[in-house]
Coordinates of C-alpha atoms in Angstrom, one line a residue:
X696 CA -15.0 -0.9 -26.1
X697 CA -15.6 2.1 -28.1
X698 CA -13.0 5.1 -28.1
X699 CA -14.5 7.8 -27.8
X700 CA -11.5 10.6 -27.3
X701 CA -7.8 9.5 -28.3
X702 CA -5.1 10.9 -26.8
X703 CA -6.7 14.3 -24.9
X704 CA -3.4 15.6 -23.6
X705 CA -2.7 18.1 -20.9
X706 CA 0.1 19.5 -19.2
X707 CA 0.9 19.8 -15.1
X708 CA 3.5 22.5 -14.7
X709 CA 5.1 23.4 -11.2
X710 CA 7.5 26.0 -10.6
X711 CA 9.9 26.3 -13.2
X712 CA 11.8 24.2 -16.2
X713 CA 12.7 20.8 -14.8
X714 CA 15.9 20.2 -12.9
X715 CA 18.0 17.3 -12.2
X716 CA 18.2 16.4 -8.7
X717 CA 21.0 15.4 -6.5
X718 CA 21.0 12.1 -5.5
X719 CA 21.0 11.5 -1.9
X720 CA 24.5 9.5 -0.4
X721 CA 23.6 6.6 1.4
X722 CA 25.7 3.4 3.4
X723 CA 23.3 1.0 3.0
X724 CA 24.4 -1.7 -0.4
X725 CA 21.0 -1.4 -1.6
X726 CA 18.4 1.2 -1.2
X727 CA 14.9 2.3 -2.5
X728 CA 12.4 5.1 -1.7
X729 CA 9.0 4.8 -2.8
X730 CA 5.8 6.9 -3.0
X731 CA 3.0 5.1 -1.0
X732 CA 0.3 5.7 -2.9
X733 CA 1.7 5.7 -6.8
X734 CA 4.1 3.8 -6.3
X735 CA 6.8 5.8 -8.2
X736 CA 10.5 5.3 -7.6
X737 CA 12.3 8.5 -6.4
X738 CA 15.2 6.5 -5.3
X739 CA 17.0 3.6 -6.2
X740 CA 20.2 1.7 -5.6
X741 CA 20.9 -1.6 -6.7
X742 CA 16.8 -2.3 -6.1
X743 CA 17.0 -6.0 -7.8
X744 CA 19.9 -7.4 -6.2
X745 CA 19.1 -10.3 -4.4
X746 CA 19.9 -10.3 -0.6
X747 CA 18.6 -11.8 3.3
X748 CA 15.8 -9.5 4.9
X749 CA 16.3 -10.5 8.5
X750 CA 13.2 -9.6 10.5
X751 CA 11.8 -7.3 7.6
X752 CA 10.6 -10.5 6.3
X753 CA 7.9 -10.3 9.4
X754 CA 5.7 -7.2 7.9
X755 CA 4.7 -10.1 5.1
X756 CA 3.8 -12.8 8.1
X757 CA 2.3 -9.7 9.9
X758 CA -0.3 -8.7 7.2
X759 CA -0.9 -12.6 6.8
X760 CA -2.0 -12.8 10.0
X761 CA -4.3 -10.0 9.5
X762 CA -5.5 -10.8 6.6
X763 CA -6.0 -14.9 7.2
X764 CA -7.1 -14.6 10.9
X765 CA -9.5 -13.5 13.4
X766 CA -7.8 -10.8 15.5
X767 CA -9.6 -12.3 18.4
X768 CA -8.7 -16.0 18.0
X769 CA -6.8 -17.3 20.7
X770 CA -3.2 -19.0 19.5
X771 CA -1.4 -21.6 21.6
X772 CA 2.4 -21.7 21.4
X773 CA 3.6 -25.2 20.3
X774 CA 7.0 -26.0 21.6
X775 CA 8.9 -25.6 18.4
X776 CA 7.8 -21.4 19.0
X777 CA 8.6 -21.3 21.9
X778 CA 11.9 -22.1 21.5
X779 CA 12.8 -20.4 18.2
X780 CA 15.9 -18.4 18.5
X781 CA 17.0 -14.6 18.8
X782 CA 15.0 -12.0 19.8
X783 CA 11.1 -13.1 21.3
X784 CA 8.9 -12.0 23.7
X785 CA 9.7 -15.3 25.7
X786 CA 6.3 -17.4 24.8
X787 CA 6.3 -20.2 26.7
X788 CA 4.8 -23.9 25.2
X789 CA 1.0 -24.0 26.1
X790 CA 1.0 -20.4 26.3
X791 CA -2.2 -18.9 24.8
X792 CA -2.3 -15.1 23.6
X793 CA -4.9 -13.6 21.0
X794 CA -3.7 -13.4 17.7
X795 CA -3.9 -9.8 18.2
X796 CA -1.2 -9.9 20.4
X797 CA 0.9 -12.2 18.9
X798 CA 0.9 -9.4 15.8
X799 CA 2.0 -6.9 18.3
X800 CA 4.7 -9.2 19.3
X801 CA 5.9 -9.8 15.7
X802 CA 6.0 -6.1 14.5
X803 CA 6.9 -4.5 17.3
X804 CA 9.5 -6.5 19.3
X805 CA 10.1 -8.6 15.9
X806 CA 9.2 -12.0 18.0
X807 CA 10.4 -14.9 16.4
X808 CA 8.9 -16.7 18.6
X809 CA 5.5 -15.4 17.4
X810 CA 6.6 -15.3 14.1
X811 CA 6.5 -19.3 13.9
X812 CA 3.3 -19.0 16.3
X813 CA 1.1 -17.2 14.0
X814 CA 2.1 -19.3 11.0
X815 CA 1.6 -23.0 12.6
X816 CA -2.2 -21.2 13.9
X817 CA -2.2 -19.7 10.4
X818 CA -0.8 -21.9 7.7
X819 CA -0.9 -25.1 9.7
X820 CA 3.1 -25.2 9.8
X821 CA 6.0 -23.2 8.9
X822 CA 6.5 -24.3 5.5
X823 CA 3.2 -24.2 4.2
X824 CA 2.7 -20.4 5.9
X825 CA 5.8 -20.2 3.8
X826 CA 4.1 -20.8 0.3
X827 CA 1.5 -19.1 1.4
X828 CA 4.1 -16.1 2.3
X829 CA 5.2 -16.7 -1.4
X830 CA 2.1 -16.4 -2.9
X831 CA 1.4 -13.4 -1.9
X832 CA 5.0 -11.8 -2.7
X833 CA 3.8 -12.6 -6.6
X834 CA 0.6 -11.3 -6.1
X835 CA 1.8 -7.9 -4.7
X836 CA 4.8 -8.1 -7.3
X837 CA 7.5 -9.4 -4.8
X838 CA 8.5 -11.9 -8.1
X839 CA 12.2 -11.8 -7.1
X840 CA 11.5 -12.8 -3.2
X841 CA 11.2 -16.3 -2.0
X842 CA 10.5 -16.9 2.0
X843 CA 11.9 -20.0 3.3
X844 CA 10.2 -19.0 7.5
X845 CA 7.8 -16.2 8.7
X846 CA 10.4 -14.5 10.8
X847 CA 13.7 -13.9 8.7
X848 CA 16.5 -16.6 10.6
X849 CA 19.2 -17.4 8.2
X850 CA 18.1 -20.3 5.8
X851 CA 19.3 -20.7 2.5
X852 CA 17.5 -19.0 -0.2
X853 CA 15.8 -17.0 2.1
X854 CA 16.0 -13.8 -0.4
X855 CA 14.6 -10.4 -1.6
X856 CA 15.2 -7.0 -2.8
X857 CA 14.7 -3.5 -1.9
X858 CA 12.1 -3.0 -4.8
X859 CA 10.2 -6.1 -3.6
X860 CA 10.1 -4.9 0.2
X861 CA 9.2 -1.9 -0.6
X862 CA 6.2 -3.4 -2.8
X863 CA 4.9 -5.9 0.4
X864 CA 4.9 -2.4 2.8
X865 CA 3.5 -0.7 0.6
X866 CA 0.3 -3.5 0.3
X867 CA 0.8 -3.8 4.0
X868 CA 0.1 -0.1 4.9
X869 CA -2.9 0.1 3.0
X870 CA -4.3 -2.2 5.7
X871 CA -5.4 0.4 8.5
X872 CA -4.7 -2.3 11.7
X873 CA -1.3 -3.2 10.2
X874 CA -0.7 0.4 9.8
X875 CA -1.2 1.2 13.2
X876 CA 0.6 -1.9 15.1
X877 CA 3.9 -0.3 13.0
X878 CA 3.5 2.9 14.1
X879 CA 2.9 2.3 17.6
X880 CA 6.4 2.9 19.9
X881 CA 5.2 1.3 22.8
X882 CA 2.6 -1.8 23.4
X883 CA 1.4 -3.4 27.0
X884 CA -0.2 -7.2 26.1
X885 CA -0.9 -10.4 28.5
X886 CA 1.5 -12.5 29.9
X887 CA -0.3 -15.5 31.5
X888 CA 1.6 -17.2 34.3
X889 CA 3.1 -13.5 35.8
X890 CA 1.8 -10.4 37.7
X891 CA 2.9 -8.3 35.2
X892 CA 2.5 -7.7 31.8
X893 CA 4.7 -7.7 28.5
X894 CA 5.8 -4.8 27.7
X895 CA 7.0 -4.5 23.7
X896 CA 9.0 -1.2 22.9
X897 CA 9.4 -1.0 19.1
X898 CA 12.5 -1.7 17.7
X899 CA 12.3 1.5 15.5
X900 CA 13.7 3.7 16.8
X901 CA 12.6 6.3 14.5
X902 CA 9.1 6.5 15.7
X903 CA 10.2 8.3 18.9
X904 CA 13.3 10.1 16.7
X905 CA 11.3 11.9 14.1
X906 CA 8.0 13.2 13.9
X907 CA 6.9 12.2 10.2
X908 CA 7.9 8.7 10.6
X909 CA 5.0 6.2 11.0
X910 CA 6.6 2.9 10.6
X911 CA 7.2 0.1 9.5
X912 CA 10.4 -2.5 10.6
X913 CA 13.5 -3.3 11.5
X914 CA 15.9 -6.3 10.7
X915 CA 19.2 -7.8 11.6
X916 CA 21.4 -10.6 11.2
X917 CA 24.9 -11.5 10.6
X918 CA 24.4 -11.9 6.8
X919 CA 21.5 -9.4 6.2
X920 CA 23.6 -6.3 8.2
X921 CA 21.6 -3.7 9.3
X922 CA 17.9 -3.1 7.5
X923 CA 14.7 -1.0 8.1
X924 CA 11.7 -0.7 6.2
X925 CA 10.6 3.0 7.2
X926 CA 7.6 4.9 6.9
X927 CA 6.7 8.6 7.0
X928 CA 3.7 11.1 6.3
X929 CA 4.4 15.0 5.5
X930 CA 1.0 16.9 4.2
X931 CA -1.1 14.1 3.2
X932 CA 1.7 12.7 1.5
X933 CA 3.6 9.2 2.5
X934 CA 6.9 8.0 1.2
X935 CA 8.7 4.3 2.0
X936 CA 12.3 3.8 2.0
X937 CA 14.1 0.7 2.6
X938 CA 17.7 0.3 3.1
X939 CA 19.4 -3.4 3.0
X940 CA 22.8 -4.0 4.9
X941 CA 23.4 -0.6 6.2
X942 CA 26.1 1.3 8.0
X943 CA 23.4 3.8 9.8
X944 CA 19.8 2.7 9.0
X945 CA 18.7 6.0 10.9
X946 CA 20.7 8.4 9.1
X947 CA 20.3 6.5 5.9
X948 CA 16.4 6.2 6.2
X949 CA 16.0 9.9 7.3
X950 CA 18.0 11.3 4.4
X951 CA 15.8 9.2 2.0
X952 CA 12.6 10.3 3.6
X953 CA 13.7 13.9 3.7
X954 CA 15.1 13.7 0.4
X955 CA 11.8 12.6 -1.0
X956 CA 9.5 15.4 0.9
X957 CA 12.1 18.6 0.2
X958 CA 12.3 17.5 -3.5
X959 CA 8.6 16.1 -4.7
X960 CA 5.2 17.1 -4.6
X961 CA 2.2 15.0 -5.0
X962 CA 0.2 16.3 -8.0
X963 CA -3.4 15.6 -8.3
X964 CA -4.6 14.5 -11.9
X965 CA -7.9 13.2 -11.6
X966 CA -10.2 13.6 -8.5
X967 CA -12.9 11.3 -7.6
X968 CA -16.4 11.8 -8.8
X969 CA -14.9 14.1 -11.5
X970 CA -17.2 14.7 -14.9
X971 CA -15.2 12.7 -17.3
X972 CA -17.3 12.6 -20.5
X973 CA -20.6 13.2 -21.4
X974 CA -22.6 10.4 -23.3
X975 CA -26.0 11.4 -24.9
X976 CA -28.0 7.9 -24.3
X977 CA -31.8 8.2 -25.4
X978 CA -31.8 11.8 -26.0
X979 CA -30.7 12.3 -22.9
X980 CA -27.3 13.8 -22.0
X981 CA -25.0 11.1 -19.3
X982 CA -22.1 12.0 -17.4
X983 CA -19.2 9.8 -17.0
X984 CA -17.2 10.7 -13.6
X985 CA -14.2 8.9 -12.3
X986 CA -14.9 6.3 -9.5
X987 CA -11.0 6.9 -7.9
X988 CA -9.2 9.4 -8.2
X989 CA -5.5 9.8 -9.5
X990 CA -2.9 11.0 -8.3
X991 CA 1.1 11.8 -9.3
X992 CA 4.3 13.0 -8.1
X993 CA 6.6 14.8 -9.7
X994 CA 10.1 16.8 -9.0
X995 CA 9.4 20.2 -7.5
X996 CA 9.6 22.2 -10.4
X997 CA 9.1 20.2 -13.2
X998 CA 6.1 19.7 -16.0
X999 CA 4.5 16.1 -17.1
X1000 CA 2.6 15.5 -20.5
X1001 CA -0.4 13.1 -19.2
X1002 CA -2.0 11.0 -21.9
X1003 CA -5.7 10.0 -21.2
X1004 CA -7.6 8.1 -23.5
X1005 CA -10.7 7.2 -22.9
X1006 CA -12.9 3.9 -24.0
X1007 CA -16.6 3.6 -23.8
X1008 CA -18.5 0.0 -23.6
X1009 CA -20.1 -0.4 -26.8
X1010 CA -23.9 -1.6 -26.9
X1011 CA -24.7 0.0 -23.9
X1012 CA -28.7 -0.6 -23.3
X1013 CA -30.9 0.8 -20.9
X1014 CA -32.0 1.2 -18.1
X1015 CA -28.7 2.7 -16.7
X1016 CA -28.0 2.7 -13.0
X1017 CA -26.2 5.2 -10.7
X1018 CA -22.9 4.4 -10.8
X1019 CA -22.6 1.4 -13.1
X1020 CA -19.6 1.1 -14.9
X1021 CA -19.9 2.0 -19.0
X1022 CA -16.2 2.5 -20.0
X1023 CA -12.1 2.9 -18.5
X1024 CA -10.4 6.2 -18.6
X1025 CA -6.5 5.1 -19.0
X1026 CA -3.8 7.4 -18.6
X1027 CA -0.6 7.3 -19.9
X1028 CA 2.6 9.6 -19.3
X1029 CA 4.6 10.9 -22.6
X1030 CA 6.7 7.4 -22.7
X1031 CA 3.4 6.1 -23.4
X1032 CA 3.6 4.3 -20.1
X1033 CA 0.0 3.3 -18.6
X1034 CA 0.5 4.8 -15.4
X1035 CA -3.4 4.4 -14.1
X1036 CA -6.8 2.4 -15.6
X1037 CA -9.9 4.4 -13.6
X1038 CA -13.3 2.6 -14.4
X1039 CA -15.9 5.3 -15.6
X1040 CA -19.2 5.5 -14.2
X1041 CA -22.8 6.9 -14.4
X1042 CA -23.8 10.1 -12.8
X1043 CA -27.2 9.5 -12.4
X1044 CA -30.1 6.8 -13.3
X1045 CA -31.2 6.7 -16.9
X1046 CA -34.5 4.4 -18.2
X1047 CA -36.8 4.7 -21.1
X1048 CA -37.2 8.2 -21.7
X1049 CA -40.8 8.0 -21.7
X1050 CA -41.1 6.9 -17.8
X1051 CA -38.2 9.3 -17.4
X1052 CA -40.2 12.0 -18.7
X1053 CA -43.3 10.5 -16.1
X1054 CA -41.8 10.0 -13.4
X1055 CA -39.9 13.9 -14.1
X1056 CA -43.6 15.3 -14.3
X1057 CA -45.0 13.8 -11.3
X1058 CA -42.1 14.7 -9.1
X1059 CA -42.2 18.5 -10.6
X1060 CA -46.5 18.2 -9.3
X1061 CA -45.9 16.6 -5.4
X1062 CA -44.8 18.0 -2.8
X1063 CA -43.9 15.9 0.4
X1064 CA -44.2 16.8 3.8
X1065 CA -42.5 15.9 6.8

């Protein structure tokens, strides 16, 4: 790679000199609050301490089941999840729903029963749906989580953190079904065998309590207390909070998520499709735009020093097609901290410069009709 400029710099001001902000006060023992799209820590609270998720350990066998299945497949209950413990939507053994449901059942009315459902029909059996649970916790950056069942039941060594919950919702709400299964209050699904149907209400009670909040889950047990991954959107903007073993997860989530919107802004850097740099390739002038664009959020009334540096593929040979990537714009923030790496692309085709110059002239002679 060839770097072309070295540390361009610009500033992002707000509204006035930067202030220090009041830390919200919280029950829960530990606490986080995220930015969805960066994300940026706003909030934090004993993050990497090690504790039981209860049912919040079901938005990672949810987007599993999303991701690993076909919505449409038809699961049978075995025995063994039909009987699992706590709180179900009473699958009976033999019972087939479509995996569709069974998702329902597991985000909405936290179902263990479907919980151990979808991973026997997905990973074959519990434990195995369990390294693939774990798998995926390092991949998203989970690294201090390790699942032991798909559904959150007491077992030893069944542990995670605040930070690494709040990193699985936030892969998890990228996916647009998953997404909408946790924000839904109220689901109606089949129930074979009866002439009615199941009707889930969602254990969050904060999707009928507030208007912003748009997921994600609940948990309980004896040993994990109170927790709730939560959810809300405010002017394009969405924000995660989790709160572990908590006196008032409703109170506690609120003041998180309405700490976050009263006190941030979301700040846009770079947009997408953006002229970058301009390369001149065969006597011809190239633009470079971004393919993504960049975002950042910052304190209401504070300024940011972004970093960007920009590296350009060296030997680049022609022809040169529309959108083909030719170089990395990296930004840093003034703790020289890589905050984003945006691949650079072409604007527009570039060949040899003689059928360029052709192809130019018999355009600029025809004229085409319709």
């Amino acid at each position: 790679m060839k770097r072309y400029l070295i540390f361009l710099t610009f500033f992002l001001f707000l509204l006035n000199n930067q202030i220090a902000l009041a830390a919200p006060q919280v029950t829960a023992q530990a606490a986080i609050l995220i930015d969805k799209e960066t994300g940026q820590i706003l909030y934090q609270k004993n993050i990497h301490q090690r504790r039981a998720p209860a049912s919040t350990t079901k938005i990672m066998t949810g987007i599993l089941a999303i991701e690993n299945g076909n919505l449409s497949d038809r699961v049978t209950a075995s025995t063994k999840a039909a009987y699992e413990g706590g709180s179900s939507i009473y699958l009976s053994p033999n019972e087939t729903l479509t995996l569709r449901e069974l998702v329902y059942g597991l985000l909405i009315k936290s179902g263990n029963d479907a919980a151990v459902a979808i991973a026997e029909y997905i990973g074959g059996s519990v434990e195995d749906f369990a390294k693939m649970m774990n798998n995926k916790a390092r991949e998203v950056g989970a690294l201090d989580t390790v699942f032991k069942n798909p559904n959150g039941l007491p077992k030893e060594g069944h542990l995670t953190t605040a930070y690494d919950l709040a990193q699985i919702a936030r892969y998890a709400l990228h996916n647009n079904f998953f997404a909408q299964v946790v924000s839904t209050p109220k689901k109606r699904i089949s129930w074979p065998g009866h002439s009615w149907d199941r009707i889930l209400n969602n254990t969050n009670k904060l999707l009928t309590r507030s208007d912003i909040v748009d997921g994600v889950k609940t948990g309980y047990t004896r040993a994990a207390g109170r927790c709730l991954v939560a959810s809300a959107t405010k002017d394009n903007h969405q924000l995660i909070s989790v709160v572990l073993k908590s006196a008032d997860i409703w109170s506690d989530s609120l003041t998180l998520l309405n700490y976050g919107f009263n006190n941030y802004k979301k700040v846009q850097v770079i947009d997408k499709g953006e002229l970058v740099h301009k390369l001149d390739i065969n006597k011809e002038e190239l633009g470079l735009i971004a393919a993504k664009e960049f975002n950042y959020v910052l304190s209401k009334g504070s300024s940011i020093k972004i970093k960007k540096v920009i590296d350009i593929k060296k030997d680049i040979s022609l022809p040169i097609i529309k959108g083909e990537q030719l170089g990395k714009l990296s930004i840093y923030n003034e703790d020289n901290e890589l905050l984003d790496r945006i691949d650079l692309i072409s604007d527009e085709f570039v060949g040899d410069s003689s059928i360029n110059r052709f192809w130019k002239m018999i355009a600029s002679k025809i004229q085409i009709y319709f």
